[in-house]
PDB file of C-alpha atoms in Angstrom:
ATOM      1  CA  MET S   1      -5.502  -4.422  29.966  1.00 58.00           C
ATOM      2  CA  SER S   2      -3.489  -6.483  32.370  1.00 50.00           C
ATOM      3  CA  ARG S   3       0.085  -8.107  31.264  1.00 52.00           C
ATOM      4  CA  THR S   4      -0.276 -11.025  33.456  1.00 58.00           C
ATOM      5  CA  GLU S   5      -0.530 -14.194  31.814  1.00 73.00           C
ATOM      6  CA  ILE S   6      -3.480 -15.139  29.504  1.00 81.00           C
ATOM      7  CA  ASP S   7      -5.086 -18.604  30.766  1.00 83.00           C
ATOM      8  CA  ILE S   8      -6.146 -20.761  27.739  1.00 81.00           C
ATOM      9  CA  ARG S   9      -7.527 -23.852  28.485  1.00 79.00           C
ATOM     10  CA  PRO S  10      -9.710 -25.693  26.195  1.00 73.00           C
ATOM     11  CA  PRO S  11     -13.047 -25.774  26.592  1.00 73.00           C
ATOM     12  CA  GLN S  12     -15.100 -28.504  28.138  1.00 67.00           C
ATOM     13  CA  ASN S  13     -16.422 -30.216  25.325  1.00 66.00           C
ATOM     14  CA  PHE S  14     -13.541 -29.343  23.089  1.00 59.00           C
ATOM     15  CA  GLY S  15     -13.139 -31.671  20.343  1.00 58.00           C
ATOM     16  CA  LYS S  16     -16.978 -32.298  19.974  1.00 61.00           C
ATOM     17  CA  VAL S  17     -18.552 -30.654  16.866  1.00 65.00           C
ATOM     18  CA  VAL S  18     -21.382 -28.460  17.225  1.00 65.00           C
ATOM     19  CA  SER S  19     -22.899 -29.364  14.117  1.00 63.00           C
ATOM     20  CA  ARG S  20     -25.642 -27.389  12.078  1.00 59.00           C
ATOM     21  CA  HIS S  21     -26.037 -30.531  10.091  1.00 50.00           C
ATOM     22  CA  ARG S  22     -23.861 -29.419   7.362  1.00 46.00           C
ATOM     23  CA  THR S  23     -22.553 -31.880   5.261  1.00 39.00           C
ATOM     24  CA  ALA S  24     -19.168 -33.205   5.654  1.00 37.00           C
ATOM     25  CA  LYS S  25     -18.309 -32.748   2.202  1.00 35.00           C
ATOM     26  CA  MET S  26     -19.004 -28.851   2.324  1.00 39.00           C
ATOM     27  CA  VAL S  27     -17.009 -28.830   5.503  1.00 39.00           C
ATOM     28  CA  ALA S  28     -14.130 -30.612   4.238  1.00 37.00           C
ATOM     29  CA  GLY S  29     -14.673 -27.908   0.899  1.00 40.00           C
ATOM     30  CA  THR S  30     -14.862 -24.826   2.821  1.00 44.00           C
ATOM     31  CA  VAL S  31     -11.471 -25.470   4.575  1.00 41.00           C
ATOM     32  CA  GLY S  32      -9.780 -26.764   1.959  1.00 40.00           C
ATOM     33  CA  SER S  33     -10.528 -23.965  -0.068  1.00 39.00           C
ATOM     34  CA  ALA S  34      -9.394 -21.213   2.594  1.00 40.00           C
ATOM     35  CA  ALA S  35      -6.137 -23.258   2.710  1.00 38.00           C
ATOM     36  CA  TYR S  36      -5.591 -23.567  -0.930  1.00 34.00           C
ATOM     37  CA  TYR S  37      -6.334 -19.732  -1.298  1.00 35.00           C
ATOM     38  CA  GLY S  38      -4.161 -18.754   1.326  1.00 39.00           C
ATOM     39  CA  THR S  39      -1.529 -20.483  -0.301  1.00 37.00           C
ATOM     40  CA  TRP S  40      -2.264 -19.123  -3.741  1.00 34.00           C
ATOM     41  CA  GLY S  41      -1.995 -15.668  -2.730  1.00 39.00           C
ATOM     42  CA  ALA S  42       1.517 -16.080  -0.550  1.00 38.00           C
ATOM     43  CA  GLN S  43       3.037 -17.754  -3.699  1.00 40.00           C
ATOM     44  CA  THR S  44       1.202 -14.981  -6.146  1.00 37.00           C
ATOM     45  CA  ALA S  45       2.449 -12.233  -3.843  1.00 41.00           C
ATOM     46  CA  THR S  46       6.493 -13.525  -4.429  1.00 41.00           C
ATOM     47  CA  GLY S  47       5.746 -15.668  -7.377  1.00 42.00           C
ATOM     48  CA  ALA S  48       6.955 -12.492  -9.914  1.00 40.00           C
ATOM     49  CA  THR S  49       9.857 -11.566  -8.280  1.00 38.00           C
ATOM     50  CA  LEU S  50      10.985 -14.601  -8.509  1.00 34.00           C
ATOM     51  CA  THR S  51      10.403 -15.465 -12.087  1.00 38.00           C
ATOM     52  CA  GLY S  52      11.920 -12.078 -12.764  1.00 41.00           C
ATOM     53  CA  LEU S  53      15.220 -13.389 -11.050  1.00 35.00           C
ATOM     54  CA  ALA S  54      14.817 -16.397 -12.820  1.00 38.00           C
ATOM     55  CA  THR S  55      14.982 -15.217 -16.265  1.00 39.00           C
ATOM     56  CA  GLY S  56      16.832 -11.805 -15.963  1.00 40.00           C
ATOM     57  CA  THR S  57      19.867 -10.229 -14.846  1.00 40.00           C
ATOM     58  CA  ALA S  58      19.931 -12.206 -11.561  1.00 40.00           C
ATOM     59  CA  VAL S  59      20.525 -15.768 -14.126  1.00 41.00           C
ATOM     60  CA  ALA S  60      22.895 -14.285 -16.478  1.00 39.00           C
ATOM     61  CA  THR S  61      25.592 -12.753 -13.938  1.00 42.00           C
ATOM     62  CA  SER S  62      25.430 -15.609 -11.324  1.00 45.00           C
ATOM     63  CA  ALA S  63      28.533 -16.961 -12.566  1.00 46.00           C
ATOM     64  CA  THR S  64      30.418 -13.904 -11.305  1.00 46.00           C
ATOM     65  CA  GLY S  65      28.354 -14.299  -7.577  1.00 48.00           C
ATOM     66  CA  ILE S  66      26.965 -10.704  -8.632  1.00 43.00           C
ATOM     67  CA  GLY S  67      23.501 -12.029  -9.566  1.00 45.00           C
ATOM     68  CA  LEU S  68      23.205 -14.352  -6.236  1.00 40.00           C
ATOM     69  CA  ILE S  69      23.467 -10.543  -4.377  1.00 41.00           C
ATOM     70  CA  VAL S  70      21.322  -8.916  -6.639  1.00 41.00           C
ATOM     71  CA  ALA S  71      18.537 -11.604  -6.368  1.00 43.00           C
ATOM     72  CA  GLY S  72      18.864 -11.934  -2.611  1.00 46.00           C
ATOM     73  CA  THR S  73      18.353  -8.281  -2.351  1.00 45.00           C
ATOM     74  CA  ALA S  74      15.354  -8.250  -4.335  1.00 44.00           C
ATOM     75  CA  LEU S  75      14.122 -10.761  -2.570  1.00 46.00           C
ATOM     76  CA  SER S  76      15.027  -8.928   0.475  1.00 48.00           C
ATOM     77  CA  VAL S  77      13.310  -5.634  -0.404  1.00 51.00           C
ATOM     78  CA  GLY S  78      10.230  -7.578  -2.139  1.00 54.00           C
ATOM     79  CA  TYR S  79       9.491  -9.313   1.241  1.00 54.00           C
ATOM     80  CA  ALA S  80      10.048  -6.050   3.401  1.00 63.00           C
ATOM     81  CA  GLY S  81       7.633  -4.110   1.178  1.00 64.00           C
ATOM     82  CA  LEU S  82       4.811  -7.109   1.926  1.00 72.00           C
ATOM     83  CA  ALA S  83       5.419  -6.795   5.514  1.00 70.00           C
ATOM     84  CA  ALA S  84       5.011  -3.364   6.012  1.00 75.00           C
ATOM     85  CA  ARG S  85       1.870  -3.540   4.370  1.00 79.00           C
ATOM     86  CA  SER S  86       1.302  -6.460   6.988  1.00 80.00           C
ATOM     87  CA  ALA S  87       2.333  -4.314   9.603  1.00 83.00           C
ATOM     88  CA  TYR S  88      -0.088  -1.428   8.596  1.00 87.00           C
ATOM     89  CA  LYS S  89      -2.812  -3.763   8.442  1.00 90.00           C
ATOM     90  CA  THR S  90      -2.651  -5.370  11.779  1.00 90.00           C
ATOM     91  CA  HIS S  91      -1.885  -2.220  13.531  1.00 90.00           C
ATOM     92  CA  ASN S  92      -5.601  -1.264  12.441  1.00 94.00           C
ATOM     93  CA  HIS S  93      -6.663  -4.431  13.221  1.00 93.00           C
ATOM     94  CA  LEU S  94      -4.875  -4.204  16.680  1.00 96.00           C
ATOM     95  CA  ASN S  95      -6.470  -0.565  17.596  1.00 96.00           C
ATOM     96  CA  ALA S  96      -9.893  -1.647  16.679  1.00 97.00           C
ATOM     97  CA  LEU S  97      -9.386  -4.496  18.996  1.00 98.00           C
ATOM     98  CA  LYS S  98      -8.490  -2.835  21.775  1.00 97.00           C
ATOM     99  CA  LYS S  99     -11.271  -0.936  21.494  1.00 98.00           C
ATOM    100  CA  ILE S 100     -13.858  -4.000  21.488  1.00 98.00           C
ATOM    101  CA  TYR S 101     -11.673  -4.891  24.928  1.00 98.00           C
ATOM    102  CA  ALA S 102     -12.301  -1.232  26.214  1.00 97.00           C
ATOM    103  CA  SER S 103     -15.583  -1.668  25.925  1.00 97.00           C
ATOM    104  CA  ARG S 104     -16.464  -5.111  26.041  1.00 96.00           C
ATOM    105  CA  LYS S 105     -18.994  -4.726  28.967  1.00 94.00           C
ATOM    106  CA  THR S 106     -21.110  -2.676  26.946  1.00 95.00           C
ATOM    107  CA  TYR S 107     -22.169  -5.033  24.374  1.00 94.00           C
ATOM    108  CA  ASP S 108     -25.838  -6.213  24.459  1.00 87.00           C
ATOM    109  CA  CYS S 109     -25.227  -9.972  24.901  1.00 89.00           C
ATOM    110  CA  PRO S 110     -27.652 -12.035  26.677  1.00 90.00           C
ATOM    111  CA  CYS S 111     -25.088 -14.519  27.480  1.00 91.00           C
ATOM    112  CA  GLN S 112     -22.978 -11.719  29.702  1.00 89.00           C
ATOM    113  CA  GLY S 113     -22.216 -13.624  32.851  1.00 91.00           C
ATOM    114  CA  SER S 114     -21.750 -16.992  31.755  1.00 93.00           C
ATOM    115  CA  ILE S 115     -18.389 -18.747  32.089  1.00 93.00           C
ATOM    116  CA  ALA S 116     -18.278 -19.076  28.299  1.00 93.00           C
ATOM    117  CA  HIS S 117     -18.897 -15.427  27.744  1.00 96.00           C
ATOM    118  CA  ASP S 118     -16.082 -14.507  30.421  1.00 96.00           C
ATOM    119  CA  TYR S 119     -13.527 -16.622  29.182  1.00 96.00           C
ATOM    120  CA  VAL S 120     -13.594 -15.132  25.581  1.00 97.00           C
ATOM    121  CA  SER S 121     -13.755 -11.625  26.772  1.00 97.00           C
ATOM    122  CA  GLY S 122     -10.865 -11.875  29.738  1.00 96.00           C
ATOM    123  CA  GLN S 123      -8.680 -14.579  28.161  1.00 96.00           C
ATOM    124  CA  VAL S 124      -9.674 -15.168  24.435  1.00 97.00           C
ATOM    125  CA  LEU S 125      -9.601 -11.684  23.075  1.00 98.00           C
ATOM    126  CA  PRO S 126      -6.374 -10.523  25.585  1.00 97.00           C
ATOM    127  CA  TYR S 127      -4.900 -13.335  23.983  1.00 97.00           C
ATOM    128  CA  ILE S 128      -5.818 -12.325  20.186  1.00 97.00           C
ATOM    129  CA  ILE S 129      -4.481  -8.963  21.114  1.00 97.00           C
ATOM    130  CA  GLN S 130      -1.226 -10.070  22.390  1.00 96.00           C
ATOM    131  CA  GLN S 131      -0.955 -12.192  19.222  1.00 95.00           C
ATOM    132  CA  LYS S 132      -1.627  -9.257  17.130  1.00 95.00           C
ATOM    133  CA  THR S 133       0.839  -7.013  19.216  1.00 95.00           C
ATOM    134  CA  LYS S 134       3.435  -9.705  18.184  1.00 92.00           C
ATOM    135  CA  LYS S 135       2.813  -9.550  14.854  1.00 91.00           C
ATOM    136  CA  LEU S 136       2.952  -6.271  14.347  1.00 91.00           C
ATOM    137  CA  HIS S 137       6.081  -5.912  16.085  1.00 86.00           C
ATOM    138  CA  ARG S 138       7.680  -8.772  13.758  1.00 85.00           C
ATOM    139  CA  LYS S 139       6.671  -7.419  10.979  1.00 84.00           C
ATOM    140  CA  MET S 140       7.878  -3.966  11.617  1.00 83.00           C
ATOM    141  CA  VAL S 141      11.096  -5.845  11.798  1.00 79.00           C
ATOM    142  CA  GLU S 142      10.865  -7.613   8.649  1.00 76.00           C
ATOM    143  CA  SER S 143      10.052  -4.293   6.652  1.00 72.00           C
ATOM    144  CA  ALA S 144      13.535  -3.388   7.060  1.00 70.00           C
ATOM    145  CA  PRO S 145      15.442  -5.373   4.158  1.00 64.00           C
ATOM    146  CA  GLY S 146      18.708  -6.817   5.669  1.00 61.00           C
ATOM    147  CA  ILE S 147      17.304  -7.130   9.849  1.00 59.00           C
ATOM    148  CA  SER S 148      14.502  -9.660   8.233  1.00 52.00           C
ATOM    149  CA  THR S 149      17.149 -12.040   8.055  1.00 59.00           C
ATOM    150  CA  ALA S 150      17.731 -12.545  11.405  1.00 62.00           C
ATOM    151  CA  GLU S 151      14.099 -12.375  12.140  1.00 58.00           C
ATOM    152  CA  TYR S 152      13.358 -15.812   9.679  1.00 59.00           C
ATOM    153  CA  THR S 153      15.937 -17.614  11.343  1.00 66.00           C
ATOM    154  CA  ARG S 154      14.241 -16.302  14.754  1.00 64.00           C
ATOM    155  CA  LYS S 155      11.173 -17.503  13.501  1.00 62.00           C
ATOM    156  CA  ALA S 156      12.835 -20.831  12.232  1.00 66.00           C
ATOM    157  CA  LEU S 157      14.129 -21.575  15.742  1.00 70.00           C
ATOM    158  CA  LYS S 158      11.569 -21.005  17.745  1.00 64.00           C
ATOM    159  CA  ASN S 159       9.300 -23.029  15.545  1.00 63.00           C
ATOM    160  CA  ILE S 160      11.897 -26.292  15.848  1.00 69.00           C
ATOM    161  CA  TYR S 161      12.030 -25.295  19.688  1.00 57.00           C
ATOM    162  CA  LYS S 162       7.895 -25.665  19.959  1.00 60.00           C
ATOM    163  CA  ARG S 163       7.840 -28.527  17.567  1.00 63.00           C
ATOM    164  CA  THR S 164      10.080 -30.118  20.051  1.00 71.00           C
ATOM    165  CA  ARG S 165       8.175 -29.558  22.864  1.00 65.00           C
ATOM    166  CA  GLY S 166       4.746 -30.261  21.601  1.00 59.00           C
ATOM    167  CA  THR S 167       3.558 -26.719  22.239  1.00 53.00           C
ATOM    168  CA  LEU S 168       3.091 -25.760  18.692  1.00 60.00           C
ATOM    169  CA  GLY S 169      -0.137 -23.897  18.227  1.00 76.00           C
ATOM    170  CA  LYS S 170      -1.922 -25.141  21.166  1.00 89.00           C
ATOM    171  CA  LYS S 171      -2.784 -21.893  22.837  1.00 92.00           C
ATOM    172  CA  ARG S 172      -3.928 -20.688  19.445  1.00 94.00           C
ATOM    173  CA  THR S 173      -5.927 -23.666  18.806  1.00 94.00           C
ATOM    174  CA  PHE S 174      -7.880 -23.608  21.985  1.00 94.00           C
ATOM    175  CA  ALA S 175      -8.307 -19.679  21.932  1.00 96.00           C
ATOM    176  CA  ALA S 176     -10.102 -20.393  18.307  1.00 96.00           C
ATOM    177  CA  GLU S 177     -12.120 -23.060  19.627  1.00 95.00           C
ATOM    178  CA  TRP S 178     -13.515 -20.874  22.299  1.00 96.00           C
ATOM    179  CA  LEU S 179     -14.047 -18.046  20.274  1.00 97.00           C
ATOM    180  CA  ALA S 180     -15.866 -20.277  17.154  1.00 97.00           C
ATOM    181  CA  GLN S 181     -18.273 -22.379  19.975  1.00 95.00           C
ATOM    182  CA  HIS S 182     -18.905 -19.257  21.924  1.00 96.00           C
ATOM    183  CA  LEU S 183     -19.648 -17.423  18.387  1.00 96.00           C
ATOM    184  CA  ILE S 184     -21.998 -20.134  16.692  1.00 95.00           C
ATOM    185  CA  SER S 185     -23.575 -21.436  19.842  1.00 93.00           C
ATOM    186  CA  HIS S 186     -24.772 -17.806  21.290  1.00 91.00           C
ATOM    187  CA  ASP S 187     -26.322 -14.560  19.906  1.00 91.00           C
ATOM    188  CA  CYS S 188     -23.364 -12.512  21.480  1.00 96.00           C
ATOM    189  CA  GLU S 189     -22.905  -9.168  20.108  1.00 97.00           C
ATOM    190  CA  LEU S 190     -19.192  -9.082  21.520  1.00 98.00           C
ATOM    191  CA  ALA S 191     -18.149 -12.319  19.974  1.00 97.00           C
ATOM    192  CA  ASN S 192     -19.657 -10.991  16.555  1.00 97.00           C
ATOM    193  CA  ALA S 193     -17.825  -7.754  16.835  1.00 98.00           C
ATOM    194  CA  ILE S 194     -14.296  -9.665  17.286  1.00 98.00           C
ATOM    195  CA  VAL S 195     -14.696 -12.422  14.640  1.00 97.00           C
ATOM    196  CA  ALA S 196     -16.109  -9.185  12.184  1.00 97.00           C
ATOM    197  CA  GLU S 197     -12.621  -7.544  12.977  1.00 97.00           C
ATOM    198  CA  LEU S 198     -10.783 -10.390  12.399  1.00 96.00           C
ATOM    199  CA  TYR S 199     -12.522 -10.901   9.397  1.00 95.00           C
ATOM    200  CA  SER S 200     -15.442  -8.837   7.843  1.00 95.00           C
ATOM    201  CA  GLU S 201     -18.961  -7.918   8.967  1.00 95.00           C
ATOM    202  CA  GLU S 202     -20.549 -10.012   5.853  1.00 95.00           C
ATOM    203  CA  GLU S 203     -18.048 -12.700   6.093  1.00 95.00           C
ATOM    204  CA  MET S 204     -18.823 -12.883  10.053  1.00 96.00           C
ATOM    205  CA  LEU S 205     -22.172 -13.471   9.286  1.00 95.00           C
ATOM    206  CA  TRP S 206     -21.788 -16.355   6.951  1.00 95.00           C
ATOM    207  CA  ILE S 207     -18.974 -17.612   9.662  1.00 96.00           C
ATOM    208  CA  ARG S 208     -21.700 -17.907  12.220  1.00 96.00           C
ATOM    209  CA  THR S 209     -24.017 -20.292   9.863  1.00 94.00           C
ATOM    210  CA  GLN S 210     -21.430 -22.795   9.888  1.00 95.00           C
ATOM    211  CA  ASP S 211     -19.973 -25.861  11.667  1.00 94.00           C
ATOM    212  CA  ASN S 212     -17.273 -25.149  14.543  1.00 91.00           C
ATOM    213  CA  ASP S 213     -15.183 -27.773  12.794  1.00 92.00           C
ATOM    214  CA  VAL S 214     -15.300 -25.274   9.631  1.00 94.00           C
ATOM    215  CA  VAL S 215     -15.168 -22.010  11.710  1.00 96.00           C
ATOM    216  CA  ALA S 216     -12.320 -22.858  14.644  1.00 96.00           C
ATOM    217  CA  PRO S 217     -10.067 -23.468  11.568  1.00 95.00           C
ATOM    218  CA  LEU S 218     -10.892 -20.246   9.799  1.00 96.00           C
ATOM    219  CA  LEU S 219     -10.532 -18.166  13.044  1.00 97.00           C
ATOM    220  CA  GLU S 220      -7.451 -19.642  13.775  1.00 95.00           C
ATOM    221  CA  LEU S 221      -5.887 -18.594  10.778  1.00 94.00           C
ATOM    222  CA  LYS S 222      -6.396 -14.933  11.989  1.00 94.00           C
ATOM    223  CA  LEU S 223      -4.617 -15.759  15.365  1.00 94.00           C
ATOM    224  CA  LYS S 224      -1.029 -16.342  14.446  1.00 89.00           C
ATOM    225  CA  SER S 225       1.482 -13.791  15.749  1.00 81.00           C
ATOM    226  CA  VAL S 226       3.409 -14.512  12.277  1.00 69.00           C
TER     227      VAL S 226
END
């Protein structure tokens, strides 16, 4: 795969909903549920540690400053464990996506040769692989307690820089929109394979039945490099 800059541009009908005549209530409910459970999962993963620290030794010894060290260390170790698990899963996804890219021309796709298909194959898929590679490297760094603090600072500064320039998430949004529109508008085995790897085979089949203003946000969640 080429290491040249990946050109992620908005599709021609970017911003227009590819509708399957689902109700607005269903669309909002689905996206809202996905966002809620994603947040809930993150809170659950760290909640036990935070609660334990708030009611245990950390509070009892906080007056001496020892508790702060214990709390900081425990949180760092706890997050490092989550980062290590994430790195393992990302590693598996990355290898699978690379295999899909290597065999991208063998998929039976009636849309093969179209502008949309070639863009998903030649630009969007490499972009996803690039994002997963970045995520793997960052999770490996975060899995080392102590080093992870510097990584948090780097991510925060990068986020502020991108927000200031107005570029935060733009490529990710465009890539998700391209893949979403192609997935639900064409019987494309390559698009199916990509989304099935990002989620699962069963979830991919469900996602294909949705409108793109539901599908694109769901795909965008999987294209983050953090």
